[in-house]
């Protein structure tokens, strides 16, 4: 049985009108010849119709060629034989579900029961199973109420799925993977204003923090540059010293996903990200656009922020900045039920692409048409 | 210009024919003028005024009567070429577009002028077409031949055969009796055929050479055509394949009828197709039928 993947390709049949028109119209332009013996010619009593089909073989070849091209555009496939016999229904149980509870929940005596592997991604296992399963098999999936280890793609299966969520006493929670990327800081400061004793300037404080990180073998690198240096890549933290409103370029950089720490900013915006021992917020966190901005109301100086004198400050700052950022991968099971199955050729059995032979036929027709159209006429 | 090989083949041709030449003076052809000469013609009775030295005295001695001995003189022939310069003579074959019927007529006229110059005959040229009548008076010699060639180059074909007698009057005035008139025409014009018959009836010896193009003879067209008569502008829309058999039958019949009519009127007609060598029709026209019966 031939099926058509892109039936819109049949619109190309409209192109058949072109050779038909050409072969229909060309007769009308008769050549005018000066002929002295015209008096011996007689107008035929029934002159052959001007608009007659001529070069019929060529016309047929051209029509066949266009037909084959239109069929090619419609992308024919051959679906083998009749539909396969119905299979026993499958019940697939996600890890973490008690076998007894599962058997109690599903009333399918003839079903084949399968337990998914623990540890591997639930969604990818389901997709693989869906691809391998014979078409038309009824599928029941039992999942816990909360499912983890999801990916960004919505689950899309070709089989119709009965999606059941069962309560689980202790849902398996996998430890979040910690980001192992080294922390990089890029400090921008006003060089003339920051000239002075190491302990009396903001740059000096940051150099001290960097030295503390280096001493503790923390995977962090800190680089210092003048304010007008080009902005670093977005994976780097930008530390903007000297206060004042952020330049538009820096603000845009943050909104586009950058992360920055700025001192001497207006107070009271954002929620506290780092507080001192008394609970007074030091750094406040905001999220302009898709970026992150940690702002410090005071200058980054021990006199203004006494917490800087604490020996734990570099550690806390590192913890704040190197906070693992993991995409959310847990969701209630019912909210991620597979969307309606899409019918693909694979769903109805094995399909054989007929495009190559049709393309071959079209190429052959083209060659024959060319050789016939340019043949030597007597 | 006449190609050299054609010129070589022309060497054997001359204006011999069944009738005596009518030109005055001395020439190479059997003439009609009688009198003193070497070739005996007849005895006739003495008339008052005959020179006494022309009386055959030996015969007087035998018969006791005066007889005058007449002889014929060899005379030059007056040859006129009359070219049909109507628009239909511009017909040429698609395979050889430069060689129209008029070009063929030019070449044939050159050949005739060459033959005439070679035998001392006087030669005149008349072209008749829609533009009127172009005439080169009869004359003899190589310089006159060149004058004819120049006039031939200037000859153009246009329009239809002039119907009024005033245009054709110089023909009657110039072409004397007993002249040889060679008409080069396509033979499509009935008025021209009538004119040839009238010339023949008026004691001019008319030869007609009908020029036929290969396309007219073979009708090798394929497909739909509109055929237009260059003179009348009449058009005929035909499919060549369907019309071929009928056309060829009618055309062949018309040519045969033309030859028959002209022959009945004493005009010898020969058809010449443009793909033949020009000396072939001349040979058939000039030497056909006249050998051996030159004397009346």
XYZ file of C-alpha atoms in Angstrom, chain A:
378
model
C 0.000 0.000 0.000
C 1.446 3.353 -1.038
C 1.135 6.233 1.358
C 2.108 9.856 0.814
C 4.037 11.708 3.463
C 3.550 15.190 1.977
C 0.301 15.149 0.037
C 0.769 18.877 -0.609
C 3.252 17.777 -3.249
C 0.308 16.775 -5.407
C -0.133 20.494 -5.999
C 2.742 20.107 -8.428
C 0.321 18.363 -10.767
C -0.744 21.881 -11.700
C 2.534 22.081 -13.615
C 1.098 19.572 -16.099
C -0.763 22.485 -17.610
C 2.498 23.952 -18.947
C 3.415 21.277 -21.542
C -0.245 20.856 -22.408
C -0.455 24.555 -23.203
C 2.816 24.513 -25.123
C 1.792 21.591 -27.284
C -1.665 23.027 -27.759
C -0.705 26.560 -28.721
C 2.365 26.234 -30.900
C 0.452 25.308 -34.000
C -1.072 28.717 -34.299
C 2.083 30.413 -35.498
C 2.241 29.381 -39.137
C 5.174 30.522 -41.152
C 4.441 32.942 -43.939
C 6.269 32.030 -47.141
C 6.398 33.981 -50.349
C 5.519 31.412 -52.970
C 4.960 32.333 -56.590
C 3.196 29.065 -57.349
C 0.578 29.864 -54.733
C -2.102 29.799 -57.454
C -1.722 26.046 -57.731
C -2.459 25.550 -54.066
C -5.941 24.971 -52.842
C -7.267 25.782 -49.416
C -8.204 22.458 -47.970
C -11.940 22.051 -47.561
C -11.374 20.979 -43.948
C -8.033 22.448 -42.977
C -6.469 20.686 -40.088
C -7.371 22.460 -36.885
C -4.726 24.993 -35.957
C -4.849 24.041 -32.348
C -4.226 20.385 -32.644
C -2.017 18.280 -30.448
C 1.293 17.881 -32.125
C 4.421 16.012 -31.100
C 2.269 13.685 -29.067
C 5.104 11.398 -28.027
C 7.060 14.355 -26.691
C 3.983 15.639 -24.896
C 3.456 12.245 -23.301
C 7.080 12.120 -22.181
C 6.859 15.560 -20.646
C 3.632 14.764 -18.847
C 5.160 11.580 -17.457
C 8.231 13.494 -16.331
C 6.173 16.106 -14.494
C 3.971 13.421 -12.979
C 6.974 11.584 -11.621
C 8.342 14.836 -10.176
C 5.010 15.582 -8.512
C 4.914 12.065 -7.061
C 8.452 12.596 -5.832
C 7.398 15.797 -4.078
C 4.541 13.944 -2.421
C 7.174 11.580 -0.955
C 5.713 8.124 -1.440
C 6.328 5.312 1.034
C 5.376 1.681 0.869
C 3.698 0.320 3.970
C 4.371 -3.348 4.183
C 1.470 -5.730 4.379
C -1.358 -5.655 6.838
C -1.247 -4.487 10.438
C 0.613 -6.795 12.848
C -1.465 -8.929 15.237
C -2.327 -7.261 18.570
C 0.235 -7.739 21.303
C -0.348 -8.379 24.961
C -0.601 -5.110 26.883
C 2.498 -3.887 28.633
C 2.727 -2.514 32.136
C 5.853 -0.526 32.824
C 6.700 0.300 36.398
C 9.042 3.112 37.309
C 11.672 2.445 39.993
C 10.659 3.138 43.532
C 7.165 1.700 43.284
C 6.272 -1.228 45.410
C 5.484 -4.325 43.330
C 2.463 -5.257 45.407
C 1.019 -1.772 45.146
C 1.592 -1.834 41.417
C -0.178 -5.180 40.965
C -3.031 -3.896 43.079
C -3.333 -0.730 41.004
C -3.502 -2.387 37.580
C -6.051 -4.990 36.676
C -4.491 -6.598 33.636
C -4.051 -10.328 34.031
C -2.519 -10.945 30.575
C -0.169 -8.001 30.669
C 3.571 -8.216 30.458
C 5.171 -6.506 33.400
C 8.426 -4.600 33.071
C 10.382 -2.699 35.659
C 12.429 0.233 34.565
C 16.014 0.457 35.639
C 16.944 2.604 38.578
C 19.561 5.260 38.012
C 19.004 5.872 34.320
C 16.713 8.640 33.149
C 13.074 7.672 33.268
C 12.115 9.622 30.175
C 14.869 8.240 27.966
C 14.011 4.692 29.054
C 10.378 5.287 28.167
C 11.317 6.710 24.758
C 13.529 3.750 23.969
C 10.828 1.336 25.015
C 8.285 3.196 22.918
C 10.469 2.952 19.857
C 11.104 -0.756 20.280
C 7.566 -1.776 21.198
C 5.387 -3.300 18.485
C 2.822 -0.831 17.193
C -0.633 -1.036 18.630
C 0.447 -2.404 21.974
C -1.495 -1.007 24.919
C 0.928 0.564 27.363
C 0.378 1.369 31.010
C 3.065 3.295 32.870
C 3.134 3.475 36.641
C 5.172 6.336 38.040
C 5.636 7.849 41.481
C 3.748 10.996 42.318
C 6.872 13.042 41.882
C 9.236 12.196 39.115
C 12.855 13.295 39.034
C 15.560 13.178 36.415
C 13.453 14.852 33.755
C 14.941 16.620 30.788
C 13.844 19.675 28.927
C 11.901 17.806 26.285
C 8.288 16.984 26.912
C 7.623 13.245 26.813
C 6.140 12.337 23.446
C 5.277 8.695 22.733
C 3.825 7.007 19.706
C 1.774 4.571 21.731
C -1.346 5.442 23.575
C -0.304 5.429 27.228
C -2.317 5.005 30.373
C -0.291 7.192 32.729
C -0.841 6.314 36.383
C 0.753 8.023 39.387
C 1.064 5.988 42.594
C 1.883 7.383 46.029
C 5.329 6.395 47.214
C 6.457 6.408 50.828
C 9.987 7.630 50.210
C 10.578 9.020 46.815
C 14.108 8.482 45.679
C 15.910 11.752 45.706
C 19.118 11.850 43.852
C 21.774 14.143 45.103
C 22.033 17.263 42.996
C 25.141 17.300 40.937
C 27.478 20.025 42.086
C 28.913 22.345 39.509
C 32.609 21.691 39.272
C 33.362 24.619 37.082
C 36.076 26.826 38.619
C 34.886 30.202 39.771
C 36.233 33.158 37.791
C 36.016 36.772 38.956
C 36.790 39.744 36.829
C 37.220 42.915 38.873
C 36.710 46.332 37.250
C 37.907 49.311 39.244
C 38.763 52.966 38.891
C 42.552 52.911 38.972
C 43.315 56.490 40.196
C 40.646 56.422 42.886
C 41.783 53.074 44.159
C 45.411 53.983 44.582
C 46.301 53.747 48.239
C 47.079 51.385 51.073
C 46.003 47.772 50.452
C 43.656 47.695 53.403
C 42.075 51.050 52.712
C 40.683 50.381 49.201
C 38.059 48.064 47.790
C 40.584 46.509 45.394
C 42.784 45.779 48.340
C 39.959 43.944 50.072
C 39.315 41.847 46.994
C 42.996 41.072 46.634
C 42.899 39.874 50.219
C 39.894 37.690 49.453
C 41.673 36.257 46.388
C 44.733 35.567 48.528
C 42.553 33.804 51.100
C 40.981 31.656 48.336
C 44.390 30.804 46.985
C 45.592 29.837 50.441
C 42.578 27.579 50.952
C 43.130 26.022 47.441
C 39.705 27.059 46.335
C 39.276 26.679 42.553
C 38.838 30.350 41.834
C 40.735 32.870 39.756
C 40.482 36.627 40.184
C 41.651 39.113 37.582
C 41.809 42.860 37.923
C 41.312 45.412 35.164
C 40.410 49.024 34.634
C 36.779 49.966 34.237
C 36.928 50.638 30.541
C 38.237 47.157 29.716
C 36.002 44.986 27.557
C 33.426 42.942 29.448
C 34.310 39.284 30.184
C 32.269 36.267 28.936
C 29.075 35.637 30.820
C 30.391 32.608 32.669
C 32.576 34.991 34.641
C 31.460 37.019 37.644
C 31.917 40.732 37.107
C 32.830 42.777 40.162
C 32.094 46.450 39.591
C 33.846 48.720 42.125
C 33.572 52.424 42.686
C 29.820 52.799 42.854
C 27.618 55.026 40.790
C 24.977 53.884 38.329
C 26.011 50.945 36.205
C 26.900 51.946 32.618
C 24.305 50.856 30.040
C 26.717 48.330 28.522
C 27.195 46.635 31.879
C 23.472 46.702 32.648
C 22.722 45.138 29.264
C 25.400 42.525 29.854
C 23.727 41.583 33.132
C 20.238 41.508 31.665
C 21.479 39.181 28.932
C 22.461 36.591 31.537
C 25.613 37.925 33.166
C 26.351 37.796 36.835
C 27.826 40.788 38.640
C 28.619 42.185 42.056
C 28.487 45.959 42.441
C 29.407 48.093 45.465
C 28.052 51.441 46.699
C 24.627 50.812 45.218
C 21.275 52.119 46.374
C 20.057 50.132 49.354
C 16.841 48.262 49.858
C 16.457 46.475 46.535
C 16.381 42.719 46.243
C 16.440 40.059 48.896
C 19.309 39.400 51.194
C 21.819 36.964 49.816
C 24.480 37.270 52.500
C 23.948 38.495 56.047
C 26.269 39.082 58.936
C 26.116 37.435 62.335
C 23.396 39.842 63.494
C 21.215 39.141 60.487
C 21.866 42.486 58.823
C 21.995 41.916 55.080
C 25.320 42.657 53.409
C 24.671 41.614 49.829
C 21.301 41.859 48.213
C 20.431 39.800 45.158
C 18.378 40.961 42.210
C 17.639 39.382 38.851
C 17.403 42.025 36.154
C 16.499 40.247 32.938
C 17.986 36.778 33.019
C 21.088 37.859 34.912
C 22.066 38.153 38.546
C 23.191 41.275 40.341
C 24.575 41.228 43.891
C 24.613 44.738 45.208
C 26.392 46.165 48.230
C 25.039 49.427 49.644
C 28.258 50.430 51.357
C 31.764 50.499 49.958
C 33.575 47.180 50.166
C 35.698 48.343 53.106
C 36.136 46.872 56.558
C 35.207 50.201 58.126
C 31.864 50.283 56.358
C 31.103 46.575 56.511
C 32.487 45.078 59.701
C 31.639 41.560 58.512
C 34.554 41.787 56.103
C 36.852 41.357 59.060
C 35.371 37.935 59.727
C 37.666 35.065 58.722
C 34.676 33.274 57.173
C 33.844 36.013 54.661
C 35.910 34.668 51.729
C 34.391 31.247 52.290
C 30.851 32.619 52.431
C 31.423 34.730 49.347
C 32.745 31.719 47.475
C 29.766 29.644 48.563
C 27.439 32.393 47.375
C 29.120 32.828 44.037
C 29.790 29.197 43.225
C 26.251 28.166 44.118
C 25.346 25.218 41.949
C 22.868 26.158 39.296
C 21.019 23.128 38.245
C 18.055 23.007 35.935
C 14.816 21.879 37.623
C 14.271 18.223 36.843
C 11.445 17.248 39.178
C 7.782 17.551 38.551
C 4.487 16.054 39.687
C 3.913 12.929 37.670
C 0.470 13.908 36.423
C 1.771 17.128 34.962
C 4.200 15.352 32.696
C 1.885 12.776 31.228
C 2.909 12.063 27.648
C 1.187 14.210 25.061
C -1.114 12.615 22.547
C 0.624 10.156 20.265
C 1.600 11.450 16.889
C 0.997 9.128 13.981
C 4.198 8.513 12.145
C 4.822 5.998 9.417
C 6.680 3.869 11.914
C 3.527 3.628 13.998
C 1.679 1.732 11.278
C 4.352 -0.772 10.457
C 7.483 -0.880 8.366
C 7.619 1.794 5.701
C 9.811 1.668 2.608
C 10.754 4.984 1.003
C 9.836 4.940 -2.672
C 11.509 8.263 -3.427
C 14.814 6.855 -4.836
C 13.195 4.680 -7.516
C 10.791 7.459 -8.422
C 13.716 9.895 -8.687
C 15.499 7.376 -10.910
C 12.464 7.099 -13.139
C 12.247 10.897 -13.331
C 15.911 11.158 -14.305
C 15.465 8.493 -16.982
C 12.393 10.254 -18.318
C 14.304 13.493 -18.415
C 17.096 11.913 -20.448
C 14.647 10.297 -22.860
C 12.719 13.538 -23.220
C 15.874 15.519 -23.970
C 17.168 13.039 -26.495
C 13.776 12.829 -28.167
C 13.206 16.579 -28.220
C 16.617 17.242 -29.757
C 16.535 14.349 -32.199
C 17.464 14.975 -35.792
C 14.331 15.534 -37.769
C 14.076 14.507 -41.383
